[in-house]
Amino acid sequence: MGNKIQNEYGFISISKEVFATIAGAAAMECYGLVGMAPKTLQDGLVEMLGRDTMRKGVEVNLQDNGLIVDLYIIVGYGTRISVVAQNVMEKVKYTLEDITGVKVERVNIIVQGVKVVD
Amino acid sequence: MGWKQLRAKEFKKAFFAGYSNLVKHKEEINSLNVFPVPDGDTGTNMVLTMEAAIKEAQKVAVPSMGQIVAAASIGALMGARGNSGVILSQLIRGFSQKLADKDFVTGPDLAAAFQGGVDVAYKIVIKPVEGTILTVAKSFAKNFSRYIDHGDSIPVALQRAVRQADVTLQQTPKMLPVLAQAGVVDAGGKGLLMILEGVVHSLFGLEVSLEDTVPVSGPAPALSSLAALGEEIAFTYCTEMIIKGDGLAVGVIRGRLEPLGDSLLVVGTDQVVKIHIHTDQPGDVLNAAAGFGTMHQLKIDNMRDQHRESLAEETLAQAAVAAVELKEIGVLAVVAGSGLVEIIKSMGANEVVSGGQTMNPSIEDIVAGINKVQAKRVIVLPNNKNIILAAEQAAKMVQKEVVVIPTRSFPQGMSSLLAFDPHATLAENQEKMTAAAHQVISGEITFAIRDSQCNGLSIQQGDFLGLVNGEIKLTGQDLASITSGLLAEMTAEANAEIATLFVGEEVKEEDADQLLASLRKQFPGLELEMYYGGQPLYYYIIAVE
């Protein structure tokens, strides 16, 4: 699996949740993104129960050749969505690879909503 | 100068001057990137965003203040590129909202508008990062308002606020650790400051020379010249139709329509003719056309409503394409450098979009390129990792069936193109060409734009950098030894047989010849070839197979 780093002392294994938290935190720093959307109804319920986490709207899959990250985002009204999405992709990929050293194969953006903030 | 208010004309001029000053400092802003290779494009992105805003503002026929800013706001939104471009578009949007119903603006109006820009820009992010363009904008707006309250005239308050914003900019490395590590100030903030500085110059009557602002180097074609920006739309209606009849004479029809407008295009056969014209009298065009035969697929657009002239260009291109026979599969490549363009064309690319590391073509550029390829299906070779995504987006926006082979460098694109088979299906080609792209090792030699640390290497500004498949492997002060070192690295593994070097535009011919001779001695088992590539920024691009 792509999330194990082997060295002379043993191996380092990073759990999916860690990747998801980092990805969520990185995404939230991106300009134009005003929120993360729950992926499913079940997630929506979890959120209503007040267990809001950084991982909301983030799905991470581990593949042999790297991570595949799906982000469910809400963008601010009046921004160019394609550019905002691309910025989020770049930022999340860079941050994940920089912090964990694990290669990111794809970052998929699903724009779930547009929010009018003014 | 004691101006207490600004009219539309002065405002427009000031806005333009802001853009001009930004263009002047584009390269400087690009160099403030936080990664060591020269792929910084914050300056370019901001210039393109401002350019789109200005183009749109130029289209306003009878300019009132509110209309100009509203048009600029739409233009900036549509043309926004990169992170800094998006933020800039939001600053302009908030700014324009406050001035929507004004004929002229006073100091307090402007202060409210600047603050409005900052407010909107801050709303569209969850966690505003300080030490960026946002911080600089906030400081500027706050100080401008303070000086206006003190009774300063608009130009004086602007000048003093710009000075304060510069102080803030100099503090950005203290707020954002990545900037401190890289030893630079924030590029977006610097860009904003340059725009505001241009505005101040304009209001004080220090004309910013336009000649100086025309981009000097790089693959300029994608960037429209300032002359083109100043050009007003001469005719209002874009009129298109197809005429069907017997014995239609293209020449006669053209002669009849020519006096009615410009951008005239008449193509077709003696039974079907397609007409495209820009005119102020669409009625006359219809009357004239009706005399030749029956009219079909009539379309009349008000061009002043259109967001971009590129639509018309596309129609023209499509019309031209329709007139000739289409191939089954064609190839579009993205390449920078006159030599490389020729090479890729000679290898079978049907069309080339100019672009590369520092000048990524827009999605529209690629769409236009795909439409120009005279084929039903198109294979796109982006040849740069930053362009792959735009190419994939473009692929979804055209009528043709398009496949993007994710080539990350010129050598990959070349290798991929060699595997192209015009008689195979699109899917077969995709498989073969993708596989072929990975059979080549790509090397690049460029220079560091500032000091940094990377991959355990200590890099000084101006050092040569050797990259293999996009990663920095070598650094040093001697171009020849870096090149041979890089070649040794590239040929170390695998059983490399052929190495091809493409010489960049900055390398002297005799230096290249000398290098080739010495490399031939060093690598006797290797078949070495050298071509003129003419690519900017990269002294040598090397392909090893």
XYZ file of C-alpha atoms in Angstrom:
663
model
C 0.000 0.000 0.000
C 1.112 3.511 -0.703
C 0.745 4.667 2.886
C 3.641 2.627 4.284
C 7.133 3.966 4.363
C 9.750 1.318 5.066
C 13.157 2.094 6.533
C 15.898 0.216 8.373
C 14.132 0.439 11.753
C 10.690 -0.680 10.630
C 7.795 0.909 8.844
C 5.681 4.024 9.180
C 2.017 3.583 8.420
C -0.257 6.589 8.091
C -3.980 6.068 8.485
C -6.577 7.336 6.037
C -7.993 9.679 8.654
C -4.670 11.491 8.906
C -4.565 12.093 5.174
C -8.174 13.249 5.249
C -7.552 15.706 8.093
C -4.520 17.187 6.367
C -6.363 17.440 3.058
C -9.352 19.098 4.736
C -7.189 21.596 6.582
C -5.247 22.451 3.432
C -8.426 22.875 1.400
C -9.903 25.234 3.952
C -6.997 27.605 3.499
C -7.805 27.928 -0.184
C -9.229 31.127 -1.473
C -12.754 30.880 -2.881
C -13.714 27.781 -0.903
C -16.289 28.718 1.735
C -17.155 25.290 3.098
C -17.007 21.531 2.827
C -20.124 19.538 2.045
C -21.130 16.263 3.661
C -20.653 13.412 1.188
C -23.704 11.400 2.125
C -26.869 11.594 4.142
C -25.183 9.623 6.871
C -22.401 12.153 7.076
C -24.990 14.883 7.216
C -26.489 13.210 10.280
C -23.102 12.920 11.927
C -22.630 16.592 11.312
C -26.020 17.436 12.799
C -25.022 15.516 15.896
C -22.270 18.071 16.278
C -19.303 15.916 15.424
C -17.956 18.322 12.882
C -14.408 17.498 11.953
C -11.754 18.606 9.568
C -12.424 15.443 7.619
C -15.878 16.522 6.546
C -16.314 16.309 2.805
C -13.025 14.471 2.307
C -12.667 10.946 1.041
C -9.294 9.267 0.770
C -8.526 6.089 -1.104
C -5.202 4.332 -0.964
C -3.970 2.853 -4.194
C -0.720 1.181 -5.039
C 0.503 4.145 -6.986
C -0.625 6.836 -4.547
C -3.548 8.512 -2.852
C -6.802 9.406 -4.516
C -8.515 12.239 -2.701
C -12.120 13.309 -3.342
C -13.137 16.690 -1.963
C -16.761 17.805 -1.711
C -16.629 21.576 -1.584
C -18.804 24.686 -1.485
C -17.495 27.714 -3.328
C -18.233 31.400 -2.810
C -20.622 33.018 -5.277
C -18.906 35.237 -7.808
C -15.660 33.309 -8.122
C -14.541 31.428 -11.177
C -15.228 27.869 -10.075
C -12.780 26.142 -12.404
C -9.888 28.261 -11.151
C -10.819 27.879 -7.490
C -11.082 24.105 -7.964
C -7.697 23.958 -9.627
C -6.142 25.989 -6.807
C -7.616 23.581 -4.250
C -6.229 20.602 -6.181
C -2.751 22.062 -6.311
C -2.748 23.095 -2.666
C -4.059 19.753 -1.354
C -1.669 17.708 -3.469
C 1.309 19.835 -2.516
C 0.462 19.869 1.210
C -0.196 16.122 1.444
C 2.986 15.210 -0.394
C 5.011 17.748 1.565
C 3.810 16.621 5.015
C 3.431 12.858 4.573
C 5.848 12.107 1.765
C 3.221 9.905 0.165
C 2.494 10.495 -3.481
C -0.903 11.870 -4.432
C -2.180 10.314 -7.639
C -5.366 12.328 -8.099
C -7.354 15.022 -6.358
C -10.972 15.090 -7.510
C -13.154 18.069 -6.737
C -16.905 17.739 -6.486
C -18.501 21.164 -6.201
C -21.576 20.508 -4.078
C -22.786 24.051 -3.665
C -22.378 27.734 -4.232
C -22.895 30.038 -1.305
C -23.836 33.689 -1.638
C -21.897 35.404 1.081
C -22.677 39.049 0.468
C -3.318 68.875 -7.465
C -6.347 69.158 -5.246
C -8.838 66.743 -6.717
C -11.767 66.003 -4.495
C -13.570 63.899 -7.054
C -12.878 61.629 -10.011
C -14.833 61.392 -13.235
C -15.266 58.321 -15.405
C -12.616 59.433 -17.882
C -9.933 60.010 -15.260
C -10.929 56.858 -13.512
C -10.604 54.791 -16.667
C -7.207 56.290 -17.362
C -6.055 55.561 -13.817
C -7.295 51.984 -14.034
C -5.419 51.500 -17.280
C -2.272 52.994 -15.760
C -2.558 50.521 -12.902
C -2.590 47.704 -15.427
C 0.357 49.161 -17.354
C 2.452 49.436 -14.230
C 1.593 45.845 -13.328
C 2.702 44.660 -16.776
C 5.991 46.527 -16.299
C 6.711 44.634 -13.099
C 5.358 41.289 -14.257
C 8.692 39.469 -14.374
C 9.743 40.896 -11.032
C 6.517 39.583 -9.476
C 6.926 36.215 -11.182
C 10.353 35.899 -9.604
C 8.835 36.141 -6.105
C 7.710 32.553 -6.315
C 8.334 30.286 -3.346
C 9.742 27.420 -5.378
C 13.227 27.686 -6.846
C 12.579 26.831 -10.496
C 11.327 29.690 -12.650
C 7.737 28.563 -12.890
C 6.383 31.481 -10.881
C 3.438 32.976 -12.634
C 1.657 35.181 -10.102
C 2.601 38.254 -12.141
C 1.407 36.695 -15.378
C -1.840 35.539 -13.784
C -2.565 38.998 -12.363
C -1.739 40.682 -15.662
C -4.123 38.378 -17.518
C -6.860 38.991 -14.968
C -6.440 42.777 -15.212
C -6.249 42.521 -18.984
C -9.614 40.768 -19.077
C -11.062 43.466 -16.792
C -9.773 46.250 -19.013
C -10.939 44.610 -22.229
C -14.410 44.406 -20.800
C -14.289 48.010 -19.535
C -13.200 49.169 -23.000
C -16.361 47.724 -24.454
C -18.626 50.109 -22.565
C -19.871 52.439 -25.274
C -21.025 55.461 -23.270
C -18.940 55.179 -20.172
C -20.392 56.095 -16.844
C -18.505 55.309 -13.685
C -20.895 52.567 -12.617
C -20.848 50.876 -16.024
C -17.069 50.893 -16.256
C -16.535 49.292 -12.875
C -19.340 46.788 -13.451
C -17.816 45.754 -16.776
C -14.334 45.538 -15.238
C -15.739 43.370 -12.479
C -17.286 40.917 -14.938
C -14.141 40.893 -17.044
C -11.941 40.171 -14.039
C -14.255 37.389 -12.911
C -14.274 35.697 -16.300
C -10.580 36.142 -16.873
C -9.348 35.278 -13.386
C -6.353 32.961 -13.363
C -4.529 31.446 -10.455
C -5.114 32.151 -6.808
C -3.997 35.767 -6.910
C -6.171 36.352 -9.983
C -9.257 35.059 -8.196
C -8.576 37.263 -5.164
C -7.972 40.272 -7.402
C -11.290 39.621 -9.162
C -13.060 39.634 -5.790
C -11.385 42.901 -4.759
C -12.599 44.468 -7.995
C -16.065 42.974 -7.557
C -16.503 44.419 -4.055
C -15.052 47.716 -5.231
C -17.495 47.927 -8.136
C -20.546 47.120 -6.013
C -20.043 50.317 -4.024
C -19.789 52.467 -7.137
C -22.607 50.927 -9.168
C -24.828 54.006 -9.358
C -22.190 56.764 -9.425
C -21.428 59.195 -12.217
C -18.360 60.499 -10.439
C -16.722 59.525 -7.167
C -15.554 61.525 -4.167
C -12.846 60.583 -1.686
C -15.292 59.024 0.777
C -16.925 57.059 -2.097
C -13.551 55.640 -3.043
C -12.716 54.844 0.563
C -15.991 52.938 0.881
C -15.313 51.129 -2.407
C -11.805 50.027 -1.411
C -13.186 48.784 1.895
C -16.031 47.062 0.014
C -13.455 45.206 -2.088
C -11.622 44.054 1.010
C -14.852 42.965 2.712
C -15.982 40.854 -0.242
C -12.536 39.348 -0.711
C -12.324 38.337 2.949
C -15.754 36.703 2.889
C -14.896 34.154 0.234
C -12.411 32.183 2.281
C -12.855 30.209 5.491
C -9.527 31.032 7.043
C -8.045 34.202 5.579
C -4.276 33.750 5.492
C -2.511 36.921 6.600
C 0.680 37.927 4.877
C -0.925 37.766 1.439
C -2.546 40.121 -1.055
C -5.521 40.262 1.358
C -3.402 41.812 4.105
C -1.953 44.385 1.738
C -5.413 45.311 0.431
C -6.756 45.655 3.967
C -3.922 47.923 5.041
C -4.351 50.069 1.951
C -8.116 50.483 2.348
C -7.844 51.339 6.041
C -5.152 53.952 5.529
C -6.798 55.495 2.476
C -9.977 56.017 4.457
C -8.000 57.552 7.320
C -6.239 60.060 5.041
C -9.486 61.028 3.299
C -11.037 61.669 6.726
C -8.085 63.947 7.473
C -9.080 66.014 4.465
C -6.458 64.863 1.948
C -7.302 65.086 -1.758
C -7.757 61.778 -3.604
C -4.276 61.630 -5.185
C -2.500 62.584 -1.959
C -4.466 60.098 0.110
C -3.783 57.403 -2.488
C -0.100 58.113 -2.487
C 0.184 58.029 1.280
C -1.909 54.855 1.533
C 0.216 53.155 -1.128
C 3.304 53.985 0.916
C 1.682 52.380 3.979
C 0.687 49.347 1.923
C 4.318 48.966 0.883
C 5.323 48.910 4.551
C 2.751 46.163 5.111
C 4.072 44.262 2.098
C 7.581 44.339 3.541
C 6.169 42.758 6.706
C 4.514 39.822 4.917
C 7.505 37.490 5.478
C 6.998 37.978 9.231
C 3.386 36.843 8.936
C 3.831 33.896 6.606
C 6.708 31.473 7.321
C 6.942 30.159 3.731
C 7.743 33.670 2.559
C 10.434 34.073 5.217
C 11.983 30.720 4.267
C 12.093 31.753 0.650
C 13.323 35.234 1.530
C 10.678 37.024 -0.533
C 7.650 39.249 0.012
C 4.221 38.062 -1.102
C 3.936 38.108 -4.891
C 0.189 38.843 -5.007
C 0.605 41.714 -2.555
C 3.401 43.111 -4.663
C 1.184 42.897 -7.741
C -1.621 44.793 -6.041
C 0.834 47.439 -4.903
C 2.093 47.879 -8.483
C -1.480 48.394 -9.733
C -2.127 51.032 -7.077
C 1.207 52.694 -7.766
C 0.259 52.983 -11.443
C -3.023 54.592 -10.414
C -1.183 57.167 -8.295
C 1.216 57.992 -11.139
C -1.700 58.513 -13.468
C -3.473 60.901 -11.104
C -0.319 62.935 -10.632
C 0.059 63.172 -14.380
C 3.175 61.009 -14.528
C 2.221 59.153 -17.652
C 3.289 55.545 -17.650
C 4.773 54.966 -21.053
C 2.753 52.368 -22.920
C 5.664 51.316 -25.110
C 7.480 50.096 -22.042
C 4.622 47.894 -21.026
C 4.361 45.699 -24.070
C 5.658 42.315 -22.932
C 9.200 41.889 -24.182
C 10.076 38.249 -23.925
C 8.365 34.920 -23.704
C 5.775 33.407 -25.970
C 3.804 36.602 -26.298
C 1.168 35.650 -28.891
C -1.301 34.475 -26.265
C -1.152 37.901 -24.651
C -2.968 40.453 -26.749
C -1.069 43.639 -27.426
C -2.155 46.886 -25.869
C -3.059 48.218 -29.276
C -5.635 45.482 -29.602
C -6.979 46.337 -26.178
C -7.607 49.905 -27.185
C -9.465 48.807 -30.269
C -13.181 49.432 -30.057
C -15.659 47.112 -31.687
C -16.356 48.776 -35.034
C -19.606 46.966 -35.830
C -22.321 45.856 -33.467
C -23.881 42.752 -34.979
C -22.261 39.476 -35.837
C -24.446 38.029 -38.576
C -24.206 34.467 -39.825
C -26.222 32.344 -42.189
C -26.127 29.612 -44.751
C -27.486 30.254 -48.253
C -28.678 27.392 -50.392
C -29.348 27.687 -54.072
C -28.093 26.803 -57.538
C -25.016 28.260 -59.161
C -24.043 30.405 -56.177
C -20.909 32.445 -56.881
C -18.806 32.988 -53.781
C -16.981 35.910 -55.363
C -20.173 37.722 -56.348
C -21.708 37.280 -52.906
C -18.544 38.528 -51.245
C -18.480 41.593 -53.489
C -22.083 42.386 -52.650
C -21.593 42.078 -48.862
C -18.160 43.633 -48.524
C -19.345 47.267 -48.261
C -21.753 46.366 -45.425
C -19.240 45.514 -42.716
C -15.981 43.784 -41.843
C -14.636 40.360 -40.763
C -16.423 39.041 -43.819
C -16.163 35.359 -44.525
C -17.862 33.691 -47.476
C -17.074 30.032 -48.027
C -18.756 27.133 -49.723
C -19.755 25.512 -52.978
C -22.116 26.573 -55.744
C -24.998 24.988 -53.822
C -24.229 25.906 -50.196
C -22.484 29.046 -48.966
C -21.732 30.011 -45.386
C -21.616 33.724 -44.589
C -20.184 35.469 -41.560
C -20.031 39.264 -41.292
C -19.793 41.983 -38.655
C -22.151 44.784 -39.569
C -24.273 47.649 -38.322
C -27.025 46.877 -40.852
C -28.023 43.231 -40.435
C -31.223 44.016 -42.352
C -29.291 45.035 -45.466
C -27.218 41.877 -45.234
C -30.367 39.747 -45.105
C -31.923 41.569 -48.062
C -28.774 41.111 -50.082
C -28.447 37.448 -49.146
C -32.103 36.680 -49.905
C -31.435 37.673 -53.499
C -28.972 34.808 -53.932
C -30.983 31.878 -52.610
C -32.803 30.554 -49.553
C -31.456 31.443 -46.095
C -30.869 28.889 -43.332
C -29.518 28.833 -39.765
C -29.677 32.593 -39.377
C -27.877 33.956 -36.375
C -27.502 37.622 -35.390
C -25.602 38.416 -32.190
C -24.986 41.751 -30.546
C -21.234 41.617 -30.056
C -21.215 44.318 -27.423
C -23.096 41.852 -25.246
C -20.661 39.079 -25.824
C -18.106 38.458 -23.152
C -15.277 37.670 -25.470
C -14.355 38.311 -29.051
C -12.906 34.844 -29.100
C -16.345 33.444 -29.764
C -16.395 35.133 -33.129
C -12.895 33.884 -33.859
C -14.054 30.405 -33.006
C -16.994 30.691 -35.353
C -14.631 31.872 -38.046
C -12.313 28.982 -37.374
C -15.178 26.513 -37.357
C -16.563 27.924 -40.570
C -13.171 27.651 -42.180
C -12.845 24.095 -40.944
C -16.258 23.184 -42.299
C -15.144 24.294 -45.731
C -12.369 21.729 -46.041
C -12.402 17.987 -45.729
C -11.745 16.619 -42.261
C -9.164 14.019 -41.306
C -10.104 11.163 -38.976
C -7.583 11.981 -36.241
C -5.407 15.060 -35.777
C -2.856 16.087 -33.167
C -2.582 19.340 -31.204
C 0.598 20.047 -29.218
C 1.404 22.765 -26.691
C 4.968 23.941 -27.243
C 7.083 27.057 -26.640
C 10.045 27.998 -28.826
C 10.284 28.427 -32.596
C 12.592 25.447 -33.130
C 10.504 23.095 -31.025
C 7.346 24.193 -32.846
C 8.944 23.305 -36.174
C 10.217 19.985 -34.875
C 6.858 18.893 -33.462
C 5.087 19.997 -36.648
C 7.536 18.114 -38.823
C 6.836 15.059 -36.707
C 3.148 15.244 -37.508
C 1.426 17.645 -35.113
C -1.334 19.400 -37.068
C -1.622 22.473 -34.874
C 0.469 24.012 -32.127
C -0.659 26.205 -29.235
C 2.149 28.359 -27.972
C 2.814 27.928 -24.274
C 5.027 26.396 -21.665
C 6.382 26.771 -18.205
C 5.816 30.469 -17.509
C 3.043 31.132 -19.984
C 0.362 28.514 -19.587
C -2.214 28.785 -22.336
C -5.790 29.324 -21.169
C -8.523 26.762 -21.637
C -9.925 29.005 -24.381
C -6.577 28.964 -26.211
C -6.591 25.169 -26.180
C -10.253 25.011 -27.243
C -9.427 27.310 -30.162
C -6.443 25.091 -31.007
C -8.562 21.938 -30.974
C -11.127 23.590 -33.239
C -8.383 24.618 -35.646
C -7.206 21.047 -36.112
C -8.923 19.894 -39.264
C -9.941 16.500 -37.975
C -12.973 14.849 -36.429
C -11.043 13.521 -33.455
C -8.140 15.259 -31.782
C -5.279 14.069 -29.592
C -3.801 16.763 -27.343
C -0.214 16.726 -26.061
C 0.079 19.302 -23.237
C 3.845 18.742 -22.749
C 3.829 20.396 -19.316
C 2.374 19.212 -16.035
C 0.704 22.574 -15.443
C -1.169 22.401 -18.737
C -2.580 18.862 -18.509
C -5.569 19.961 -16.436
C -6.438 22.859 -18.735
C -6.212 20.505 -21.716
C -8.562 18.044 -20.034
C -11.027 20.836 -19.326
C -10.778 22.056 -22.901
C -11.443 18.530 -24.138
C -14.839 18.601 -22.443
C -15.806 21.912 -23.999
C -15.570 21.018 -27.670
C -17.835 19.099 -29.998
C -15.026 16.892 -31.214
C -13.947 13.691 -29.575
C -10.720 14.549 -27.770
C -8.113 12.531 -25.903
C -5.433 14.165 -23.770
C -2.175 12.253 -23.433
C -0.729 13.557 -20.146
C 2.757 14.377 -21.426
C 4.772 16.413 -18.913
C 7.663 17.556 -21.068
C 8.665 18.141 -24.663
C 10.603 14.843 -24.887
C 7.528 12.967 -23.641
C 5.365 14.730 -26.196
C 7.831 13.895 -28.955
C 8.097 10.264 -27.948
C 4.334 10.011 -27.699
C 3.848 11.564 -31.125
C 6.198 8.997 -32.663
C 3.773 6.285 -31.582
C 0.859 8.045 -33.286
C -0.876 6.008 -35.975
C -3.374 7.991 -38.080
C -5.139 4.795 -39.132
C -5.657 3.333 -35.662
C -8.656 4.191 -33.475
C -8.573 6.929 -30.872
C -8.483 4.395 -28.017
C -5.610 2.431 -29.571
C -3.649 5.606 -30.066
C -4.319 6.719 -26.508
C -2.930 3.472 -25.137
C 0.144 3.371 -27.359
C 0.969 7.061 -27.069
C 0.599 7.094 -23.274
C 2.918 4.116 -23.007
C 5.413 5.695 -25.393
C 5.535 8.894 -23.337
C 7.019 6.958 -20.437
C 9.751 5.355 -22.483
C 11.763 8.528 -22.585
C 13.728 10.263 -19.822
C 13.357 14.049 -19.839
C 16.137 16.338 -18.714
C 16.041 20.103 -18.442
C 18.647 22.715 -17.647
C 17.464 26.032 -16.297
C 18.569 28.578 -13.702
C 17.581 29.383 -10.117
C 15.746 32.646 -9.761
C 16.783 33.006 -6.136
C 18.603 31.285 -3.249
C 16.958 28.225 -1.803
C 17.300 24.720 -0.410
C 15.964 21.775 -2.305
C 16.551 17.998 -2.237
C 19.494 18.616 0.100
C 21.117 20.945 -2.425
C 22.032 24.491 -1.536
C 21.040 26.651 -4.480
C 22.223 30.189 -5.143
C 20.425 32.673 -7.326
C 21.679 32.417 -10.896
C 22.993 28.868 -10.462
C 22.248 26.429 -13.223
C 19.808 23.684 -12.257
C 19.652 20.252 -13.818
C 16.298 18.489 -13.630
C 15.475 14.886 -14.465
C 11.781 14.164 -15.006
C 10.928 17.393 -13.200
C 13.121 16.902 -10.134
C 16.184 18.969 -9.345
C 19.210 16.690 -9.396
C 22.203 18.925 -9.973
C 23.241 22.486 -9.397
C 26.346 24.487 -10.249
C 27.858 27.468 -11.995
C 29.153 25.906 -15.189
C 26.594 25.179 -17.887
C 28.744 22.652 -19.755
C 29.600 20.565 -16.698
C 25.990 20.619 -15.483
C 24.846 19.426 -18.876
C 27.322 16.568 -19.013
C 26.597 15.700 -15.379
C 22.890 15.590 -16.095
C 23.418 13.447 -19.169
C 25.531 11.035 -17.081
C 22.720 10.868 -14.514
C 20.120 10.261 -17.189
C 22.062 7.545 -18.973
C 23.266 5.816 -15.768
C 20.333 3.496 -15.406
C 18.475 1.851 -18.262
C 20.254 0.951 -21.454
C 20.200 4.377 -22.999
C 21.152 4.510 -26.648
C 20.088 7.856 -28.041
C 20.239 11.316 -26.507
C 18.746 14.355 -28.208
C 19.542 17.882 -27.044
C 17.316 20.863 -27.830
C 19.145 24.160 -27.536
C 17.361 27.082 -25.856
C 17.086 30.575 -27.263
C 19.668 31.996 -24.843
C 22.495 29.630 -25.803
C 25.083 30.793 -28.354
C 25.547 28.519 -31.328
C 29.308 28.113 -30.863
C 28.831 27.198 -27.194
C 26.333 24.543 -28.175
C 28.664 23.139 -30.855
C 31.531 23.031 -28.403
C 29.373 21.252 -25.839
C 28.247 18.687 -28.397
C 31.850 17.915 -29.354
C 32.926 17.430 -25.754
C 29.855 15.325 -24.922
C 30.614 13.055 -27.885
C 34.063 12.424 -26.389
C 32.632 11.818 -22.902
C 29.870 9.463 -24.002
C 31.361 7.393 -26.821
C 28.664 4.683 -26.649
C 25.819 7.140 -26.968
C 24.281 8.411 -30.163
C 24.064 12.193 -29.679
C 21.988 14.615 -31.677
C 21.469 18.338 -31.256
C 18.707 20.591 -32.602
C 17.806 24.236 -32.188
C 14.714 24.399 -29.958
C 14.545 28.123 -29.280
C 12.691 27.491 -26.027
C 12.725 30.262 -23.399
C 14.150 29.712 -19.868
C 15.571 26.254 -20.538
C 19.119 26.273 -21.872
C 18.890 22.647 -22.872
C 16.093 20.113 -22.990
C 17.389 16.570 -23.216
C 15.590 13.433 -24.300
C 17.185 10.071 -23.545
C 15.891 6.804 -24.906
